[in-house]
Short mmCIF file of C-alpha atoms and ligand atoms in Angstrom, two decimals:
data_model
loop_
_atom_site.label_atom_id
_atom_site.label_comp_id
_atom_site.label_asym_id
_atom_site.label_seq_id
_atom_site.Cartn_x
_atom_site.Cartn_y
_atom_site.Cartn_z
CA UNK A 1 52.01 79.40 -66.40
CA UNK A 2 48.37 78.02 -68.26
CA UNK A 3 49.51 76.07 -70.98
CA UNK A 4 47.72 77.59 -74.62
CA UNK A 5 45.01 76.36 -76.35
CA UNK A 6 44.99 75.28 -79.47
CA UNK A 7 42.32 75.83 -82.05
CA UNK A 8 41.70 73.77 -85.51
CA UNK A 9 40.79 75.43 -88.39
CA UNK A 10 39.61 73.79 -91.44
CA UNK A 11 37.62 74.89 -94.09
CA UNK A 12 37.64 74.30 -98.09
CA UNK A 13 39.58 75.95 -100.71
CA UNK A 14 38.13 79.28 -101.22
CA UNK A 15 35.95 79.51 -97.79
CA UNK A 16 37.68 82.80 -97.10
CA UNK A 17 39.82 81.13 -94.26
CA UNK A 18 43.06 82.91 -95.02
CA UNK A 19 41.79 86.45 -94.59
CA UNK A 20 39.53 85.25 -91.84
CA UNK A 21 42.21 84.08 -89.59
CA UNK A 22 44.35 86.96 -90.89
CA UNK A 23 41.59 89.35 -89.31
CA UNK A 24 41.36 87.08 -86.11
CA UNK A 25 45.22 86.95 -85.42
CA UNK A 26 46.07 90.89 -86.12
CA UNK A 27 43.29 91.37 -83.28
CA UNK A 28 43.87 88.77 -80.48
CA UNK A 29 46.92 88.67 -77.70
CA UNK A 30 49.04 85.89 -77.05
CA UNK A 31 48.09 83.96 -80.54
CA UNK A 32 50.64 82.18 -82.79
CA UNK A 33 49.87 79.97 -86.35
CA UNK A 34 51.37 76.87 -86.36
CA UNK A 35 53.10 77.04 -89.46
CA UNK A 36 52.83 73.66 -91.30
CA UNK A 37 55.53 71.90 -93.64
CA UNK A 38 54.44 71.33 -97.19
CA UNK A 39 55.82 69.91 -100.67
CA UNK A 40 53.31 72.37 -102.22
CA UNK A 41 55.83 74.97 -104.92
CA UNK A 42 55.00 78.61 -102.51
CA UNK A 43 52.42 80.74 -104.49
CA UNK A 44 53.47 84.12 -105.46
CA UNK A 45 54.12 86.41 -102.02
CA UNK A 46 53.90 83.53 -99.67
CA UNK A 47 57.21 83.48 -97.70
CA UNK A 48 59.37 80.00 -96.45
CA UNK A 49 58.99 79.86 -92.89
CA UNK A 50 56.44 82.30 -92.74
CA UNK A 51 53.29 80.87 -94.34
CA UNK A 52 54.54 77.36 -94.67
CA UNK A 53 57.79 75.69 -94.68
CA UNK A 54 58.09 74.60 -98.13
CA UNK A 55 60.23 70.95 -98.34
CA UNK A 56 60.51 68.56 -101.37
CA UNK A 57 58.64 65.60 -101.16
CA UNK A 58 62.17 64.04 -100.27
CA UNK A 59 62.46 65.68 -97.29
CA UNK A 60 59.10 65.63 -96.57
CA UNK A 61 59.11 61.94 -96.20
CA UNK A 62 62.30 61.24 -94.13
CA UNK A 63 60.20 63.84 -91.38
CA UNK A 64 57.42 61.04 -91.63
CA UNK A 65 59.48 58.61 -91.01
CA UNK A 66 61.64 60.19 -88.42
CA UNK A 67 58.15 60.72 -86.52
CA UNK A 68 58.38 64.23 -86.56
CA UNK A 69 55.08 64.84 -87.49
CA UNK A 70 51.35 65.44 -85.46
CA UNK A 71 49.36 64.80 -88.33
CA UNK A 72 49.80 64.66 -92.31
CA UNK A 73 47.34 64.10 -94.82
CA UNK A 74 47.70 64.58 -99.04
CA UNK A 75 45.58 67.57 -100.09
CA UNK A 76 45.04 68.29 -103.67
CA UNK A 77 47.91 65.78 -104.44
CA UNK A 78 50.75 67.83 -102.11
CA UNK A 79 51.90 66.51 -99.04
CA UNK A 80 51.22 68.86 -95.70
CA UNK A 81 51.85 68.17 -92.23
CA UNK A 82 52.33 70.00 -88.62
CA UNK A 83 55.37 69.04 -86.76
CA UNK A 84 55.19 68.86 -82.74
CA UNK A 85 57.97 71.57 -83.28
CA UNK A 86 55.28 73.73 -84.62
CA UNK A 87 53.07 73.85 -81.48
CA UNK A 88 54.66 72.50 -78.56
CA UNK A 89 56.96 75.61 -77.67
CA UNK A 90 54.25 78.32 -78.39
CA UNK A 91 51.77 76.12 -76.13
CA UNK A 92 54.54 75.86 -73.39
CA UNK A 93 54.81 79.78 -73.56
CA UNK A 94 51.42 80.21 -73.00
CA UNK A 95 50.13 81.01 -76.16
CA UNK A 96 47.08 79.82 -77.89
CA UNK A 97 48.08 78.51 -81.32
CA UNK A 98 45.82 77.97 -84.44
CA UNK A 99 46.26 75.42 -86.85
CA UNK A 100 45.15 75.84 -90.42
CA UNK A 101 44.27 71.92 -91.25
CA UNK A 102 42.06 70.11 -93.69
CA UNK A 103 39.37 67.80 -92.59
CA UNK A 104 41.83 64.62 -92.65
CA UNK A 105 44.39 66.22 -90.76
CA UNK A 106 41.43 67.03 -88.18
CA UNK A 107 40.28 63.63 -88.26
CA UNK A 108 43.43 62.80 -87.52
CA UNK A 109 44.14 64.48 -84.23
CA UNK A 110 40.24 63.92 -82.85
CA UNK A 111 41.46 60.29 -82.75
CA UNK A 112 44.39 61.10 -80.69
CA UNK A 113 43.35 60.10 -76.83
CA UNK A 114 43.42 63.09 -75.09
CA UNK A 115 44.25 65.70 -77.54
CA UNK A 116 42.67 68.50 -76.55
CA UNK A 117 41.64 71.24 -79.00
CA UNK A 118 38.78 73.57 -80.14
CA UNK A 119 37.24 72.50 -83.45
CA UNK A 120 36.17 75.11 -86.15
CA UNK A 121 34.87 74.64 -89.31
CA UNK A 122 34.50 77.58 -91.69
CA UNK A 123 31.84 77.15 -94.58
CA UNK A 124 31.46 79.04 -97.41
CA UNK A 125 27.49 79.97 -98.28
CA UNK A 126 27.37 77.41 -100.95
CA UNK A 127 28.98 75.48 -103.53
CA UNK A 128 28.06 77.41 -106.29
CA UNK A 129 29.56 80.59 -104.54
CA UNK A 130 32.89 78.27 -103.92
CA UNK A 131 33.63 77.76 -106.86
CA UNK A 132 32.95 81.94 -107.96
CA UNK A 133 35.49 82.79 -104.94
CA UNK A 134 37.93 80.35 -106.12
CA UNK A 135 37.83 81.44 -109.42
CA UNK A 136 37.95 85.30 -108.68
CA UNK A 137 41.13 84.75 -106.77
CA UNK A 138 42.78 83.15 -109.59
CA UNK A 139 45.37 81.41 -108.29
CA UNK A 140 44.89 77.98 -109.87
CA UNK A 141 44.59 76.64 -113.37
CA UNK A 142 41.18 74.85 -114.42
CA UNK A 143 42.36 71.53 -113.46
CA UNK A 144 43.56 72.48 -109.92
CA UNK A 145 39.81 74.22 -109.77
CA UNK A 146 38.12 71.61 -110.70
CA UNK A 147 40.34 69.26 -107.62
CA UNK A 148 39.41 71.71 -105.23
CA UNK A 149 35.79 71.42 -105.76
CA UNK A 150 35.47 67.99 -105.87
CA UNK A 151 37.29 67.62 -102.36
CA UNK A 152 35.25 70.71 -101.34
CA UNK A 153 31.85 68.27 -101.41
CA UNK A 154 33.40 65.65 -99.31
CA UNK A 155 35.00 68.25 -96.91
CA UNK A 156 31.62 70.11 -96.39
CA UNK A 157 30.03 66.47 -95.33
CA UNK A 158 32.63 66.34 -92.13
CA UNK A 159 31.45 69.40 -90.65
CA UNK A 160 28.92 68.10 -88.48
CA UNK A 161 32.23 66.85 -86.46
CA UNK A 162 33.24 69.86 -85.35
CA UNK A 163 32.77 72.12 -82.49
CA UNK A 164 31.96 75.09 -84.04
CA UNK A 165 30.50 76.27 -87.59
CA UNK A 166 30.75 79.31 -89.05
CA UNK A 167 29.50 80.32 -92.28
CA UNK A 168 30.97 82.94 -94.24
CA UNK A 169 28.50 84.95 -95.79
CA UNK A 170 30.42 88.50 -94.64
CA UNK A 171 33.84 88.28 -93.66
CA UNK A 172 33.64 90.90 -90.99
CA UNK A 173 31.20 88.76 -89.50
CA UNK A 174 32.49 85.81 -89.69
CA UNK A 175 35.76 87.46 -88.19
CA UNK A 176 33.69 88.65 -85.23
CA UNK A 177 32.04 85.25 -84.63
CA UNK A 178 35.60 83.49 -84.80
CA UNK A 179 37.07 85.92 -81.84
CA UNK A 180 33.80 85.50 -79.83
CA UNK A 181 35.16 81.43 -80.12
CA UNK A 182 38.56 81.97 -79.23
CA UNK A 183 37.08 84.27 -76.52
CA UNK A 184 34.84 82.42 -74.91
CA UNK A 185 37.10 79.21 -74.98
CA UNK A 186 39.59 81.00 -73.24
CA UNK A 187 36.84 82.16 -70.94
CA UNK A 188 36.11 78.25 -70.04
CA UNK A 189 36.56 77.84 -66.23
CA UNK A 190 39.08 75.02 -66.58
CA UNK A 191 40.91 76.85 -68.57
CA UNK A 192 42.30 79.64 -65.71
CA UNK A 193 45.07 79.33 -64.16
CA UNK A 194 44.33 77.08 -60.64
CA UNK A 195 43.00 78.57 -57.75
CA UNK A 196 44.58 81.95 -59.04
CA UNK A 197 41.58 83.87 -60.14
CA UNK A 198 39.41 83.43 -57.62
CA UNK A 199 42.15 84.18 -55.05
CA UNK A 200 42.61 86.99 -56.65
CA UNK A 201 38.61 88.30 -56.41
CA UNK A 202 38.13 86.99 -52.79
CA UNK A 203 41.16 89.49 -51.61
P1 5GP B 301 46.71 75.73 -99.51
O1 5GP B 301 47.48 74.96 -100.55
O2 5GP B 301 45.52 76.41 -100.12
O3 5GP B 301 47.57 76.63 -98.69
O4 5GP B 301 46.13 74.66 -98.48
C1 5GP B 301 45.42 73.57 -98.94
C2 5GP B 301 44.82 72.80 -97.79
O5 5GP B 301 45.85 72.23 -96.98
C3 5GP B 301 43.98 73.66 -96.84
O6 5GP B 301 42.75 72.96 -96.64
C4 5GP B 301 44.77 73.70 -95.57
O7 5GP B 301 43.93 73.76 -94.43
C5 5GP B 301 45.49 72.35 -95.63
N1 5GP B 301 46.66 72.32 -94.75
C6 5GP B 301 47.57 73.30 -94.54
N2 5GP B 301 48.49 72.91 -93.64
C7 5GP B 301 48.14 71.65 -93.27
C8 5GP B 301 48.70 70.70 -92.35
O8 5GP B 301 49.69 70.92 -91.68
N3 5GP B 301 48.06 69.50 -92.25
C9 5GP B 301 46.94 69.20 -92.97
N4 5GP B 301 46.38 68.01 -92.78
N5 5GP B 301 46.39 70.07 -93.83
C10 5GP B 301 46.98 71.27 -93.99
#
């Protein structure tokens, strides 16, 4: 069986990310989220186990040092992390898996030798409209805002590291543009499975 790919998603608070992927994932085969741990308290709807795994910082901690974790980076002053438990079964099974990570947590992995993985980087159209999305969606207090902006400048400066850009002006097409990726990755010729294809078309 062709082992998955895995794709790494990071974007600022408020790029539209969530609904992107949301979008992506309801229209693509054999794709799974990675569904990270965090000490984060769950916002209203979001489901343990579903959208994250919500720990205490306690527990949280005793997985770091237990090595139990891929990557894990403070964002916005919460702890979040993906576990190899997260990915390595759904990559086994074949499927390509996406992980929602912020630009540390991407830094991170890059510097792993060998890690392979598709880089994405979703940008909102400005700063300015940021902060209106962020606002609109009101799911933080002023303070939190104001955190989420500030990290917003120095996320937007690592995008040049990453494979792919998109900029979401229109969320249908930046939905469209994010399959075409995930596509056309899957499309690479090193990514079939050996010698099969091409058996297959000489018969
Ligand atoms: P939120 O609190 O809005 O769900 O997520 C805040 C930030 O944490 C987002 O930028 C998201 O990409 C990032 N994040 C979520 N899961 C992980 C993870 O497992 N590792 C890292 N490094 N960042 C994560």
């Amino acid at each position: 069986m062709n082992r998955g790919r895995l794709f790494v998603i990071s974007a600022p608070s408020g790029a539209g990310k969530t609904t992107l992927l949301k979008g992506v994932m309801s229209g693509i085969a054999k794709m799974k989220f990675s569904v990270s741990h965090t000490t984060r308290v769950p916002r209203n709807g979001e489901v343990d186990g579903v959208d994250y795994h919500f720990v205490s910082r306690e527990t949280f901690e005793k997985m770091i040092a237990e090595g139990k974790f891929l990557e894990y980076a403070d964002v916005h002053g919460n702890l979040y992390g993906t576990s190899h438990a997260s990915i390595t079964e759904q990559l086994a099974n074949g499927y390509d898996v996406v992980l929602d990570i912020d630009v540390q947590g991407a830094s991170i992995l890059r510097d792993i030798p060998g890690f392979d993985a598709a880089f994405v980087f979703i940008s909102p159209p400005s700063l300015t409209e940021l902060e209106r999305r962020l606002r609109g969606r009101a799911t933080e207090d002023e303070s939190k805002i104001q955190v989420r902006l500030r990290n917003a400048r120095t996320e937007l400066e690592s995008m040049d590291k990453y494979d792919y850009i998109i900029v979401n002006i229109e969320i249908s097409e930046a939905t469209h543009l994010l399959s075409s990726i995930i596509l056309a990755e899957r499309a690479k010729s090193h990514r079939l499975p050996s010698g099969d294809p091409i058996e297959k078309v000489l018969q």
